[in-house]
C-alpha positions in Angstrom: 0.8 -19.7 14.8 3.4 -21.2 13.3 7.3 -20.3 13.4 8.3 -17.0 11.6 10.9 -17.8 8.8 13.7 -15.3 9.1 16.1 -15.8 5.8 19.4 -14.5 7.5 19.6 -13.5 11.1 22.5 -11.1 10.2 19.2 -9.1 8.3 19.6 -5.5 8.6 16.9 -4.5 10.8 16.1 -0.8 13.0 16.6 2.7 10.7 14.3 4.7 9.6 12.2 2.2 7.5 10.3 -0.8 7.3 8.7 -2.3 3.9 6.1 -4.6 4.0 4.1 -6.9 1.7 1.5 -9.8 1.2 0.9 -12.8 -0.6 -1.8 -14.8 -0.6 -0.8 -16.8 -4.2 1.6 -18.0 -6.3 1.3 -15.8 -8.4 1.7 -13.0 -6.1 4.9 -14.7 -4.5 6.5 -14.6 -7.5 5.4 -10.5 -8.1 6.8 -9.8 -4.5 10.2 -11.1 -5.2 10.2 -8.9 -8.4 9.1 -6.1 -5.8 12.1 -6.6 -3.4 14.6 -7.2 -6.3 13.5 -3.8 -7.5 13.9 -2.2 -3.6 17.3 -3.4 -3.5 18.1 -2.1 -6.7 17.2 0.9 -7.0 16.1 1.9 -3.4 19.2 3.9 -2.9 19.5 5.1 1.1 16.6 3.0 1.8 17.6 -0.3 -0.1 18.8 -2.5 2.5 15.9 -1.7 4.4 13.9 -4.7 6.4 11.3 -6.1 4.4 8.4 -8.0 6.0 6.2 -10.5 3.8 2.9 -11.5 5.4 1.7 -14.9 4.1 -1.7 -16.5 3.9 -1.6 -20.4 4.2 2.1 -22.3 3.1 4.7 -20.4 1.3 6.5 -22.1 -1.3 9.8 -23.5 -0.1 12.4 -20.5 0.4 10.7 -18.3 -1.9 12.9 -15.2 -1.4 16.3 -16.8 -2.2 19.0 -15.1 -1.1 17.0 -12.8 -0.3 18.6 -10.8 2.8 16.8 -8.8 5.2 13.6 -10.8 4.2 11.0 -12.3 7.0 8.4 -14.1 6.0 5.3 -13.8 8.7 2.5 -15.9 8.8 -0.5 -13.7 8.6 -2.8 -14.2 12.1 -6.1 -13.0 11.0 -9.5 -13.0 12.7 -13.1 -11.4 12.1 -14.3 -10.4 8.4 -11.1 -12.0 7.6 -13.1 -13.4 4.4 -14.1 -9.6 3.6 -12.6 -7.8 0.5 -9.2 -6.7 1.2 -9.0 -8.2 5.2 -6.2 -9.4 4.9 -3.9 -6.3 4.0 -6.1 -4.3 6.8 -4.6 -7.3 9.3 -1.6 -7.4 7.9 -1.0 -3.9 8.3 -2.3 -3.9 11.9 0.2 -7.0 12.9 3.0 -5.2 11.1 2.2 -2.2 13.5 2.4 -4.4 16.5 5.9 -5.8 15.3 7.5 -2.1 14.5 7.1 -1.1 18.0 9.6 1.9 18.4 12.2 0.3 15.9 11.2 2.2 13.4 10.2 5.8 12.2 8.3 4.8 9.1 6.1 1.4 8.0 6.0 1.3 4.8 3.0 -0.8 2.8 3.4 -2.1 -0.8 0.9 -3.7 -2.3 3.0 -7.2 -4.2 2.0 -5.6 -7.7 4.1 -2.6 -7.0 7.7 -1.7 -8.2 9.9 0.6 -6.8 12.1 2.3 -9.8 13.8 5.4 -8.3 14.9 6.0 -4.5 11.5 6.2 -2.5 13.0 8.8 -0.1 9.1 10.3 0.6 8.0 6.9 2.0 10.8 8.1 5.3 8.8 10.0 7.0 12.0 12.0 8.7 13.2 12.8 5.6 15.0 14.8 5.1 15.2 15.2 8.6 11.8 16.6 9.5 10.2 15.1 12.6 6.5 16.7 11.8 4.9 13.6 9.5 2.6 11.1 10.8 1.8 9.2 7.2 2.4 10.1 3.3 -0.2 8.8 1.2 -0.9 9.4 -2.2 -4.8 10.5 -3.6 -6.8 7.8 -5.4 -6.7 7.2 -8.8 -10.6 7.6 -9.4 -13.2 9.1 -7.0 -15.0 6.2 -7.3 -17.1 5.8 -4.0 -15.4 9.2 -2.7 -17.2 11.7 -1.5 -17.3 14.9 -3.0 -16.1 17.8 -1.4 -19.1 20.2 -2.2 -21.9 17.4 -1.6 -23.3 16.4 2.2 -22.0 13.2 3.5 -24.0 10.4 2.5 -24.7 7.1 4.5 -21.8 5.5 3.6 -19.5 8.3 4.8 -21.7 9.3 7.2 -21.3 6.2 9.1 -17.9 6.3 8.3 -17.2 9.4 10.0 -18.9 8.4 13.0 -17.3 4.9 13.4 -13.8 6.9 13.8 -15.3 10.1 15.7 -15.2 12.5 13.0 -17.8 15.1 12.6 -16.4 16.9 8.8 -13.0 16.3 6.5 -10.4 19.1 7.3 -9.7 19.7 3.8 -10.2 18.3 0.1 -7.8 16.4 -2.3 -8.4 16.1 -5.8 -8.3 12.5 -7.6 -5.1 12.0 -9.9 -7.1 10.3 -12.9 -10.6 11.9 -13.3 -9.5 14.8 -11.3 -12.5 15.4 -9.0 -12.5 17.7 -5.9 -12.9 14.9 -3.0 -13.1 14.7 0.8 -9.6 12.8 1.9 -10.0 9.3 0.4 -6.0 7.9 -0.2 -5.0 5.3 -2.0 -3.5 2.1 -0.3 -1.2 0.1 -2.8 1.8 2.1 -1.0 1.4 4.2 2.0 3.8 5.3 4.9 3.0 5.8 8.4 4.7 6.3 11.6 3.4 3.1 13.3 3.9 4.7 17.2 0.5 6.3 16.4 -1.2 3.2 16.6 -3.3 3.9 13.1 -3.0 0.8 11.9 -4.3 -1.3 14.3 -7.2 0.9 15.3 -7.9 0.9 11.3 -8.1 -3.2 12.1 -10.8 -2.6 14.9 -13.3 -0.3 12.9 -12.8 -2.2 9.6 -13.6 -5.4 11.7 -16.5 -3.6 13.2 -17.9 -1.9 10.3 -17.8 -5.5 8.2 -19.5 -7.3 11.3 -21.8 -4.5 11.7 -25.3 -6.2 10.0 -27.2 -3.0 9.4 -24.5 -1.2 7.9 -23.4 -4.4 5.6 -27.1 -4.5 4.9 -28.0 -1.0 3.7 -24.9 1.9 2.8 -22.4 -1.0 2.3 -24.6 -3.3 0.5 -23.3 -3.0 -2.8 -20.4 -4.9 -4.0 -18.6 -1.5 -4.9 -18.5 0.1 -1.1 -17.7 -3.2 0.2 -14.2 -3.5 -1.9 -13.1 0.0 -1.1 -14.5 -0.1 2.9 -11.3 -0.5 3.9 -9.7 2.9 2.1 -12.3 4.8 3.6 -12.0 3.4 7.5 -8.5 4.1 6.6 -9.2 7.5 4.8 -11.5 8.8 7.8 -8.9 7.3 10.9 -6.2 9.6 9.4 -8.5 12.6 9.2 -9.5 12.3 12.1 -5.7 11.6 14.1 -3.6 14.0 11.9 -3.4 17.6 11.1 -2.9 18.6 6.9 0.2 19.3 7.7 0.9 15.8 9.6 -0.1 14.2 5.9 2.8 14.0 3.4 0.9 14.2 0.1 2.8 12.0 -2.3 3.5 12.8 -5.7 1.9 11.1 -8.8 5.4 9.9 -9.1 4.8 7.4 -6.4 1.9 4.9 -6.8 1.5 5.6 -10.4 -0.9 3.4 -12.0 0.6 1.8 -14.8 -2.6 -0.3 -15.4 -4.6 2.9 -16.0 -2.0 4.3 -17.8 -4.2 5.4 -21.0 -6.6 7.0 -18.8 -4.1 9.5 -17.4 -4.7 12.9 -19.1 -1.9 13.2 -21.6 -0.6 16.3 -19.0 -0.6 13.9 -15.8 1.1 10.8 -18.2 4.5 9.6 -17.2 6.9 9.2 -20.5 9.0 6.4 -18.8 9.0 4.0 -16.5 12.8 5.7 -15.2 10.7 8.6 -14.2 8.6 7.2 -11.9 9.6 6.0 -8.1 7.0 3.0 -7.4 4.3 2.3 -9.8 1.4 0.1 -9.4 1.2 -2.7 -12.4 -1.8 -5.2 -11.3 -0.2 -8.0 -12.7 0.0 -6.6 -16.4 3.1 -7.0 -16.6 5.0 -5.8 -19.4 3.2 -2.4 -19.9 3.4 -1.9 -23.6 2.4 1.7 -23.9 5.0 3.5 -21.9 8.7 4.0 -22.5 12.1 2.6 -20.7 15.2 3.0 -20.7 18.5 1.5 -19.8 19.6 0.4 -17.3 16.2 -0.5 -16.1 14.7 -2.1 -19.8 17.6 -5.0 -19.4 16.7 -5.3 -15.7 13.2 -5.2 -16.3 13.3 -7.7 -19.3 15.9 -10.3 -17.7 13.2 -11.1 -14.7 9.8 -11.2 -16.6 11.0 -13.4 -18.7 12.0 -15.3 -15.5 8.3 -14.8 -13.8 6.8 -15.6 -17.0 8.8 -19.1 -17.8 7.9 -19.8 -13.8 4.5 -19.1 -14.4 3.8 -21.4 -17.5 5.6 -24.2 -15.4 2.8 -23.8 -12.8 
């Protein structure tokens, strides 16, 4: 593996929190460095926090400048690693490993995420309660959920049984089509208290579940269960590990879709951008149909304009 690039060895590090990230592209380099710029400016308590970006093949030279209390990890990565979203499940699981005891809460951002208000939910002792094991926010659509009142089907079925788990505890209801689901969280931005050990046991069922042949060949088969296999490994490991009340449920203020922002009923629709606290853009970058104000409109504007003259240079 090759060396780990720490930018300043004087990086805060310990506390209660940990953010961490992966690119595997350019342009996803250049939508990370948005993503820290926005931590340390509107992250309140947790804006110095350590922030760890995973990295598939060469980073660009120095590609977080002056970017303090950033360490850039080359991502080691084994079986399935060519399966839909392997790397993040590695990624995660290394992470993990790193954390140790150091600290209380890992928190995962997907690079198309921005963090606009203080994300004070993502420390899991906040505000001073010991009792969380992860906060997680519900998908977006059910999609290949399962729905609470139906039986398990053979996708879940052997999903359940990969991670010991006979029946869900409870059910969640999706944020965007608002269907009554068995647990199925979304993972652009998660936290979890990485002492458990989720993460890297969600690395050894994913990896056993992608290698499994019969399984790839008949309930995963279809393109659609194979991209989302890794939220419900995920999905089933915490159901199975933690109680309800072990599960901070998120608010829709937190991993807010801003791609799918016309499909939020007009109740569930953010008015602004200021009243979110991490939103999830996919790239689509500005978002045209949603307001903003000042401060964060000039803040906002002054570094697209940035990415986007970088990325016609490309």
């Amino acid at each position: 593996m090759d060396q780990e690039h720490i930018h300043d060895d004087t990086a805060p590090s310990g506390g209660p929190a940990c953010f961490c990230t992966l690119v595997t592209s350019g342009q996803e380099e250049r939508f990370a460095r948005l993503l820290i710029e926005s931590l340390r400016a509107f992250g309140g308590p947790l804006s110095r926090s350590p922030v760890w970006v995973f990295h598939l093949g060469e980073p660009s030279p120095d590609p977080f400048p002056g970017g303090e209390g950033v360490r850039l990890v080359p991502l080691d990565i084994e079986g399935g690693s060519h399966f839909w979203f392997a790397p993040k499940v590695h990624a995660c699981a290394q992470a993990e490993g790193m954390a140790g005891s150091d600290f209380r809460s890992l928190v995962w951002l997907a690079s198309d995420c921005l963090i606009l208000n203080p994300p004070l939910l993502f420390d899991l002792a906040w505000p001073g309660d010991a009792s969380f094991g992860a906060a997680f926010r519900t998908v977006h659509h059910a999609n290949i959920g399962s729905r609470a009142q139906d039986p398990l089907d053979e996708f879940w079925s052997a999903v359940y049984g990969a991670v010991g788990l006979d029946e869900a505890p409870f059910a969640i209801e999706s944020f965007v089509d608002r269907q009554q689901i068995r647990p199925y969280w979304n993972t652009h931005c998660f936290s979890i208290d990485p002492a458990r050990g989720l993460l890297g046991a969600w690395r050894e069922r994913f990896v056993a579940m992608v290698t499994d042949r019969a399984f790839q060949a008949g309930p995963c088969r279809d393109e659609h269960h194979r991209v989302f296999l890794h939220q419900a490994v995920l999905s089933a490991l915490v159901s199975k590990e933690l109680d309800r009340d072990q599960v901070r449920m998120l608010p829709p203020e937190y991993s807010y879709p801003l791609h799918m922002h016309a499909q939020v009923p007009p109740a569930r629709r953010a008015r602004a951008l200021n009243d979110l606290v991490c939103a999830v853009h996919e790239y689509s970058l500005p978002v045209e149909d949603i307001g903003v104000r000042e401060p964060l409109r000039t803040w906002l504007s002054d570094r697209l304009s940035v990415e986007h003259g970088e990325a016609d240079s490309e």
